[in-house]
JSON list of C-alpha atoms in Angstrom, two decimals:
[
{"chain": "A", "resi": 298, "resn": "UNK", "atom": "CA", "xyz": [46.53, -4.53, -63.64]},
{"chain": "A", "resi": 299, "resn": "UNK", "atom": "CA", "xyz": [46.46, -8.28, -62.91]},
{"chain": "A", "resi": 300, "resn": "UNK", "atom": "CA", "xyz": [49.59, -8.73, -60.84]},
{"chain": "A", "resi": 301, "resn": "UNK", "atom": "CA", "xyz": [48.45, -9.85, -57.37]},
{"chain": "A", "resi": 302, "resn": "UNK", "atom": "CA", "xyz": [51.02, -7.64, -55.62]},
{"chain": "A", "resi": 303, "resn": "UNK", "atom": "CA", "xyz": [49.84, -4.51, -57.41]},
{"chain": "A", "resi": 304, "resn": "UNK", "atom": "CA", "xyz": [46.21, -5.42, -56.81]},
{"chain": "A", "resi": 305, "resn": "UNK", "atom": "CA", "xyz": [47.02, -5.81, -53.09]},
{"chain": "A", "resi": 306, "resn": "UNK", "atom": "CA", "xyz": [48.73, -2.39, -53.17]},
{"chain": "A", "resi": 307, "resn": "UNK", "atom": "CA", "xyz": [45.64, -0.91, -54.78]},
{"chain": "A", "resi": 308, "resn": "UNK", "atom": "CA", "xyz": [43.44, -2.49, -52.10]},
{"chain": "A", "resi": 309, "resn": "UNK", "atom": "CA", "xyz": [45.73, -1.05, -49.43]},
{"chain": "A", "resi": 310, "resn": "UNK", "atom": "CA", "xyz": [45.44, 2.42, -50.96]},
{"chain": "A", "resi": 311, "resn": "UNK", "atom": "CA", "xyz": [41.64, 2.24, -51.30]},
{"chain": "A", "resi": 312, "resn": "UNK", "atom": "CA", "xyz": [41.18, 0.89, -47.75]},
{"chain": "A", "resi": 313, "resn": "UNK", "atom": "CA", "xyz": [43.72, 3.40, -46.46]},
{"chain": "A", "resi": 314, "resn": "UNK", "atom": "CA", "xyz": [41.86, 6.36, -47.99]},
{"chain": "A", "resi": 315, "resn": "UNK", "atom": "CA", "xyz": [38.40, 5.01, -47.06]},
{"chain": "A", "resi": 316, "resn": "UNK", "atom": "CA", "xyz": [39.11, 4.48, -43.39]},
{"chain": "A", "resi": 317, "resn": "UNK", "atom": "CA", "xyz": [39.36, 8.12, -42.33]},
{"chain": "A", "resi": 318, "resn": "UNK", "atom": "CA", "xyz": [36.32, 8.88, -44.47]},
{"chain": "A", "resi": 319, "resn": "UNK", "atom": "CA", "xyz": [34.36, 6.26, -42.48]},
{"chain": "A", "resi": 320, "resn": "UNK", "atom": "CA", "xyz": [35.37, 8.00, -39.26]},
{"chain": "A", "resi": 321, "resn": "UNK", "atom": "CA", "xyz": [34.39, 11.40, -40.68]},
{"chain": "A", "resi": 322, "resn": "UNK", "atom": "CA", "xyz": [31.00, 10.02, -41.68]},
{"chain": "A", "resi": 323, "resn": "UNK", "atom": "CA", "xyz": [30.40, 8.74, -38.14]},
{"chain": "A", "resi": 324, "resn": "UNK", "atom": "CA", "xyz": [31.56, 12.03, -36.63]},
{"chain": "A", "resi": 325, "resn": "UNK", "atom": "CA", "xyz": [29.11, 13.85, -38.89]},
{"chain": "A", "resi": 326, "resn": "UNK", "atom": "CA", "xyz": [26.26, 11.76, -37.47]},
{"chain": "A", "resi": 327, "resn": "UNK", "atom": "CA", "xyz": [25.90, 8.82, -39.84]},
{"chain": "A", "resi": 328, "resn": "UNK", "atom": "CA", "xyz": [24.96, 5.74, -37.80]},
{"chain": "A", "resi": 329, "resn": "UNK", "atom": "CA", "xyz": [26.77, 2.41, -38.18]},
{"chain": "A", "resi": 330, "resn": "UNK", "atom": "CA", "xyz": [23.61, 0.90, -39.61]},
{"chain": "A", "resi": 331, "resn": "UNK", "atom": "CA", "xyz": [23.21, 3.66, -42.22]},
{"chain": "A", "resi": 332, "resn": "UNK", "atom": "CA", "xyz": [26.89, 3.56, -43.19]},
{"chain": "A", "resi": 333, "resn": "UNK", "atom": "CA", "xyz": [26.81, -0.22, -43.66]},
{"chain": "A", "resi": 334, "resn": "UNK", "atom": "CA", "xyz": [23.58, 0.04, -45.66]},
{"chain": "A", "resi": 335, "resn": "UNK", "atom": "CA", "xyz": [25.01, 2.76, -47.96]},
{"chain": "A", "resi": 336, "resn": "UNK", "atom": "CA", "xyz": [28.36, 0.98, -48.41]},
{"chain": "A", "resi": 337, "resn": "UNK", "atom": "CA", "xyz": [26.66, -2.35, -49.10]},
{"chain": "A", "resi": 338, "resn": "UNK", "atom": "CA", "xyz": [24.33, -0.76, -51.61]},
{"chain": "A", "resi": 339, "resn": "UNK", "atom": "CA", "xyz": [27.32, 0.78, -53.38]},
{"chain": "A", "resi": 340, "resn": "UNK", "atom": "CA", "xyz": [28.98, -2.68, -53.41]},
{"chain": "A", "resi": 341, "resn": "UNK", "atom": "CA", "xyz": [25.90, -4.27, -55.02]},
{"chain": "A", "resi": 342, "resn": "UNK", "atom": "CA", "xyz": [25.71, -1.43, -57.58]},
{"chain": "A", "resi": 343, "resn": "UNK", "atom": "CA", "xyz": [29.38, -1.72, -58.45]},
{"chain": "A", "resi": 344, "resn": "UNK", "atom": "CA", "xyz": [29.17, -5.52, -58.69]},
{"chain": "A", "resi": 345, "resn": "UNK", "atom": "CA", "xyz": [26.20, -5.18, -61.04]},
{"chain": "A", "resi": 346, "resn": "UNK", "atom": "CA", "xyz": [28.20, -3.09, -63.49]},
{"chain": "A", "resi": 347, "resn": "UNK", "atom": "CA", "xyz": [31.58, -4.80, -62.98]},
{"chain": "A", "resi": 348, "resn": "UNK", "atom": "CA", "xyz": [33.09, -5.31, -66.42]},
{"chain": "A", "resi": 349, "resn": "UNK", "atom": "CA", "xyz": [36.08, -7.46, -65.47]},
{"chain": "A", "resi": 350, "resn": "UNK", "atom": "CA", "xyz": [35.17, -11.11, -65.79]},
{"chain": "A", "resi": 351, "resn": "UNK", "atom": "CA", "xyz": [31.94, -13.01, -66.33]},
{"chain": "A", "resi": 352, "resn": "UNK", "atom": "CA", "xyz": [29.34, -13.49, -63.61]},
{"chain": "A", "resi": 353, "resn": "UNK", "atom": "CA", "xyz": [28.51, -17.08, -62.79]},
{"chain": "A", "resi": 354, "resn": "UNK", "atom": "CA", "xyz": [25.36, -16.07, -60.96]},
{"chain": "A", "resi": 355, "resn": "UNK", "atom": "CA", "xyz": [23.90, -13.83, -63.70]},
{"chain": "A", "resi": 356, "resn": "UNK", "atom": "CA", "xyz": [24.92, -16.24, -66.44]},
{"chain": "A", "resi": 357, "resn": "UNK", "atom": "CA", "xyz": [22.57, -18.87, -64.99]},
{"chain": "A", "resi": 358, "resn": "UNK", "atom": "CA", "xyz": [25.46, -21.18, -63.99]},
{"chain": "A", "resi": 359, "resn": "UNK", "atom": "CA", "xyz": [25.29, -21.14, -60.21]},
{"chain": "A", "resi": 360, "resn": "UNK", "atom": "CA", "xyz": [28.31, -22.68, -58.48]},
{"chain": "A", "resi": 361, "resn": "UNK", "atom": "CA", "xyz": [27.93, -26.03, -56.85]},
{"chain": "A", "resi": 362, "resn": "UNK", "atom": "CA", "xyz": [26.07, -25.76, -53.53]},
{"chain": "A", "resi": 363, "resn": "UNK", "atom": "CA", "xyz": [29.16, -26.31, -51.36]},
{"chain": "A", "resi": 364, "resn": "UNK", "atom": "CA", "xyz": [31.04, -23.48, -53.00]},
{"chain": "A", "resi": 365, "resn": "UNK", "atom": "CA", "xyz": [27.94, -21.27, -52.84]},
{"chain": "A", "resi": 366, "resn": "UNK", "atom": "CA", "xyz": [27.69, -21.88, -49.07]},
{"chain": "A", "resi": 367, "resn": "UNK", "atom": "CA", "xyz": [31.40, -21.15, -48.63]},
{"chain": "A", "resi": 368, "resn": "UNK", "atom": "CA", "xyz": [30.91, -17.89, -50.54]},
{"chain": "A", "resi": 369, "resn": "UNK", "atom": "CA", "xyz": [27.89, -16.97, -48.39]},
{"chain": "A", "resi": 370, "resn": "UNK", "atom": "CA", "xyz": [29.88, -17.77, -45.21]},
{"chain": "A", "resi": 371, "resn": "UNK", "atom": "CA", "xyz": [32.76, -15.55, -46.45]},
{"chain": "A", "resi": 372, "resn": "UNK", "atom": "CA", "xyz": [30.30, -12.73, -47.16]},
{"chain": "A", "resi": 373, "resn": "UNK", "atom": "CA", "xyz": [28.77, -12.98, -43.73]},
{"chain": "A", "resi": 374, "resn": "UNK", "atom": "CA", "xyz": [32.18, -12.96, -42.00]},
{"chain": "A", "resi": 375, "resn": "UNK", "atom": "CA", "xyz": [33.42, -10.01, -44.07]},
{"chain": "A", "resi": 376, "resn": "UNK", "atom": "CA", "xyz": [30.20, -8.11, -43.40]},
{"chain": "A", "resi": 377, "resn": "UNK", "atom": "CA", "xyz": [30.45, -8.75, -39.67]},
{"chain": "A", "resi": 378, "resn": "UNK", "atom": "CA", "xyz": [34.01, -7.47, -39.74]},
{"chain": "A", "resi": 379, "resn": "UNK", "atom": "CA", "xyz": [32.89, -4.36, -41.60]},
{"chain": "A", "resi": 380, "resn": "UNK", "atom": "CA", "xyz": [30.03, -3.74, -39.14]},
{"chain": "A", "resi": 381, "resn": "UNK", "atom": "CA", "xyz": [32.41, -4.07, -36.16]},
{"chain": "A", "resi": 382, "resn": "UNK", "atom": "CA", "xyz": [34.96, -1.79, -37.78]},
{"chain": "A", "resi": 383, "resn": "UNK", "atom": "CA", "xyz": [32.25, 0.84, -38.29]},
{"chain": "A", "resi": 384, "resn": "UNK", "atom": "CA", "xyz": [31.02, 0.39, -34.71]},
{"chain": "A", "resi": 385, "resn": "UNK", "atom": "CA", "xyz": [34.57, 0.95, -33.43]},
{"chain": "A", "resi": 386, "resn": "UNK", "atom": "CA", "xyz": [34.98, 4.08, -35.54]},
{"chain": "A", "resi": 387, "resn": "UNK", "atom": "CA", "xyz": [31.61, 5.45, -34.40]},
{"chain": "A", "resi": 388, "resn": "UNK", "atom": "CA", "xyz": [32.67, 5.38, -30.72]},
{"chain": "A", "resi": 389, "resn": "UNK", "atom": "CA", "xyz": [33.97, 8.67, -29.22]},
{"chain": "A", "resi": 390, "resn": "UNK", "atom": "CA", "xyz": [37.29, 6.99, -28.43]},
{"chain": "A", "resi": 391, "resn": "UNK", "atom": "CA", "xyz": [37.37, 5.13, -31.77]},
{"chain": "A", "resi": 392, "resn": "UNK", "atom": "CA", "xyz": [40.42, 6.90, -33.15]},
{"chain": "A", "resi": 393, "resn": "UNK", "atom": "CA", "xyz": [40.83, 6.11, -36.83]},
{"chain": "A", "resi": 394, "resn": "UNK", "atom": "CA", "xyz": [44.61, 6.10, -36.42]},
{"chain": "A", "resi": 395, "resn": "UNK", "atom": "CA", "xyz": [44.32, 3.27, -33.86]},
{"chain": "A", "resi": 396, "resn": "UNK", "atom": "CA", "xyz": [41.22, 1.31, -34.92]},
{"chain": "A", "resi": 397, "resn": "UNK", "atom": "CA", "xyz": [42.29, 1.08, -38.58]},
{"chain": "A", "resi": 398, "resn": "UNK", "atom": "CA", "xyz": [45.75, -0.28, -37.71]},
{"chain": "A", "resi": 399, "resn": "UNK", "atom": "CA", "xyz": [44.30, -2.89, -35.37]},
{"chain": "A", "resi": 400, "resn": "UNK", "atom": "CA", "xyz": [41.66, -3.97, -37.88]},
{"chain": "A", "resi": 401, "resn": "UNK", "atom": "CA", "xyz": [44.22, -4.00, -40.67]},
{"chain": "A", "resi": 402, "resn": "UNK", "atom": "CA", "xyz": [46.06, -6.82, -38.95]},
{"chain": "A", "resi": 403, "resn": "UNK", "atom": "CA", "xyz": [43.24, -9.15, -40.11]},
{"chain": "A", "resi": 404, "resn": "UNK", "atom": "CA", "xyz": [45.26, -10.57, -43.03]},
{"chain": "A", "resi": 405, "resn": "UNK", "atom": "CA", "xyz": [47.51, -12.27, -40.47]},
{"chain": "A", "resi": 406, "resn": "UNK", "atom": "CA", "xyz": [44.55, -14.41, -39.38]},
{"chain": "A", "resi": 407, "resn": "UNK", "atom": "CA", "xyz": [43.63, -15.03, -43.03]},
{"chain": "A", "resi": 408, "resn": "UNK", "atom": "CA", "xyz": [47.23, -16.04, -43.79]},
{"chain": "A", "resi": 409, "resn": "UNK", "atom": "CA", "xyz": [47.43, -18.46, -40.91]},
{"chain": "A", "resi": 410, "resn": "UNK", "atom": "CA", "xyz": [44.10, -20.07, -41.86]},
{"chain": "A", "resi": 411, "resn": "UNK", "atom": "CA", "xyz": [45.20, -20.23, -45.50]},
{"chain": "A", "resi": 412, "resn": "UNK", "atom": "CA", "xyz": [48.45, -21.96, -44.52]},
{"chain": "A", "resi": 413, "resn": "UNK", "atom": "CA", "xyz": [46.49, -24.59, -42.63]},
{"chain": "A", "resi": 414, "resn": "UNK", "atom": "CA", "xyz": [43.37, -25.12, -44.75]},
{"chain": "A", "resi": 415, "resn": "UNK", "atom": "CA", "xyz": [44.66, -24.24, -48.20]},
{"chain": "A", "resi": 416, "resn": "UNK", "atom": "CA", "xyz": [48.04, -25.82, -47.77]},
{"chain": "A", "resi": 417, "resn": "UNK", "atom": "CA", "xyz": [49.87, -22.59, -48.55]},
{"chain": "A", "resi": 418, "resn": "UNK", "atom": "CA", "xyz": [52.60, -23.12, -45.95]},
{"chain": "A", "resi": 419, "resn": "UNK", "atom": "CA", "xyz": [54.51, -25.12, -48.56]},
{"chain": "A", "resi": 420, "resn": "UNK", "atom": "CA", "xyz": [54.47, -22.13, -50.88]},
{"chain": "A", "resi": 421, "resn": "UNK", "atom": "CA", "xyz": [55.91, -19.61, -48.41]},
{"chain": "A", "resi": 422, "resn": "UNK", "atom": "CA", "xyz": [59.30, -19.10, -46.81]},
{"chain": "A", "resi": 423, "resn": "UNK", "atom": "CA", "xyz": [58.36, -19.67, -43.18]},
{"chain": "A", "resi": 424, "resn": "UNK", "atom": "CA", "xyz": [61.74, -18.35, -42.07]},
{"chain": "A", "resi": 425, "resn": "UNK", "atom": "CA", "xyz": [60.66, -14.97, -43.41]},
{"chain": "A", "resi": 426, "resn": "UNK", "atom": "CA", "xyz": [56.91, -15.26, -42.73]},
{"chain": "A", "resi": 427, "resn": "UNK", "atom": "CA", "xyz": [57.11, -15.99, -38.97]},
{"chain": "A", "resi": 428, "resn": "UNK", "atom": "CA", "xyz": [59.29, -13.00, -38.03]},
{"chain": "A", "resi": 429, "resn": "UNK", "atom": "CA", "xyz": [57.14, -10.77, -40.21]},
{"chain": "A", "resi": 430, "resn": "UNK", "atom": "CA", "xyz": [53.97, -12.07, -38.56]},
{"chain": "A", "resi": 431, "resn": "UNK", "atom": "CA", "xyz": [55.48, -11.52, -35.11]},
{"chain": "A", "resi": 432, "resn": "UNK", "atom": "CA", "xyz": [56.32, -7.92, -36.05]},
{"chain": "A", "resi": 433, "resn": "UNK", "atom": "CA", "xyz": [52.71, -7.41, -37.12]},
{"chain": "A", "resi": 434, "resn": "UNK", "atom": "CA", "xyz": [51.47, -8.77, -33.74]},
{"chain": "A", "resi": 435, "resn": "UNK", "atom": "CA", "xyz": [53.90, -6.59, -31.79]},
{"chain": "A", "resi": 436, "resn": "UNK", "atom": "CA", "xyz": [53.04, -3.51, -33.83]},
{"chain": "A", "resi": 437, "resn": "UNK", "atom": "CA", "xyz": [49.29, -4.11, -33.40]},
{"chain": "A", "resi": 438, "resn": "UNK", "atom": "CA", "xyz": [49.69, -4.43, -29.64]},
{"chain": "A", "resi": 439, "resn": "UNK", "atom": "CA", "xyz": [51.76, -1.28, -29.43]},
{"chain": "A", "resi": 440, "resn": "UNK", "atom": "CA", "xyz": [49.32, 0.70, -31.49]},
{"chain": "A", "resi": 441, "resn": "UNK", "atom": "CA", "xyz": [46.42, -0.61, -29.38]},
{"chain": "A", "resi": 442, "resn": "UNK", "atom": "CA", "xyz": [48.18, 0.46, -26.18]},
{"chain": "A", "resi": 443, "resn": "UNK", "atom": "CA", "xyz": [48.97, 3.90, -27.62]},
{"chain": "A", "resi": 444, "resn": "UNK", "atom": "CA", "xyz": [45.35, 5.15, -27.41]},
{"chain": "A", "resi": 445, "resn": "UNK", "atom": "CA", "xyz": [44.77, 7.51, -24.56]},
{"chain": "A", "resi": 446, "resn": "UNK", "atom": "CA", "xyz": [41.61, 6.85, -22.57]},
{"chain": "A", "resi": 447, "resn": "UNK", "atom": "CA", "xyz": [40.68, 10.49, -22.33]}
]
């Protein structure tokens, strides 16, 4: 499966199934720190045995330093997002049905940054993108307001 749309659908399904399991782990007493450690360890283990593509790091051909720093920055930002998602789900009022929808709006920020810094605006139909993005913002706000405080 190499079609980007189907890969994105697979990511959606994996994230969708994993979210409630994160909440269940926290409800069972797993701390945010322990969950992040376990999930990160699994990521390292899976990356070690990944069979799709060649590793630049393990082949001895490290990427140029600028690209390596960009990759490290991306890893830090994604890890911080993962930590905050887990912290939100570990709270008593951290409803998975609300927290996961709000956090799942993150691609909107990525899309906007990609349009500016990767020059992707020229490759999209802005007349379709903008209304879709506004619907995501409106939906995220409505979902956020739907949580009862008790």
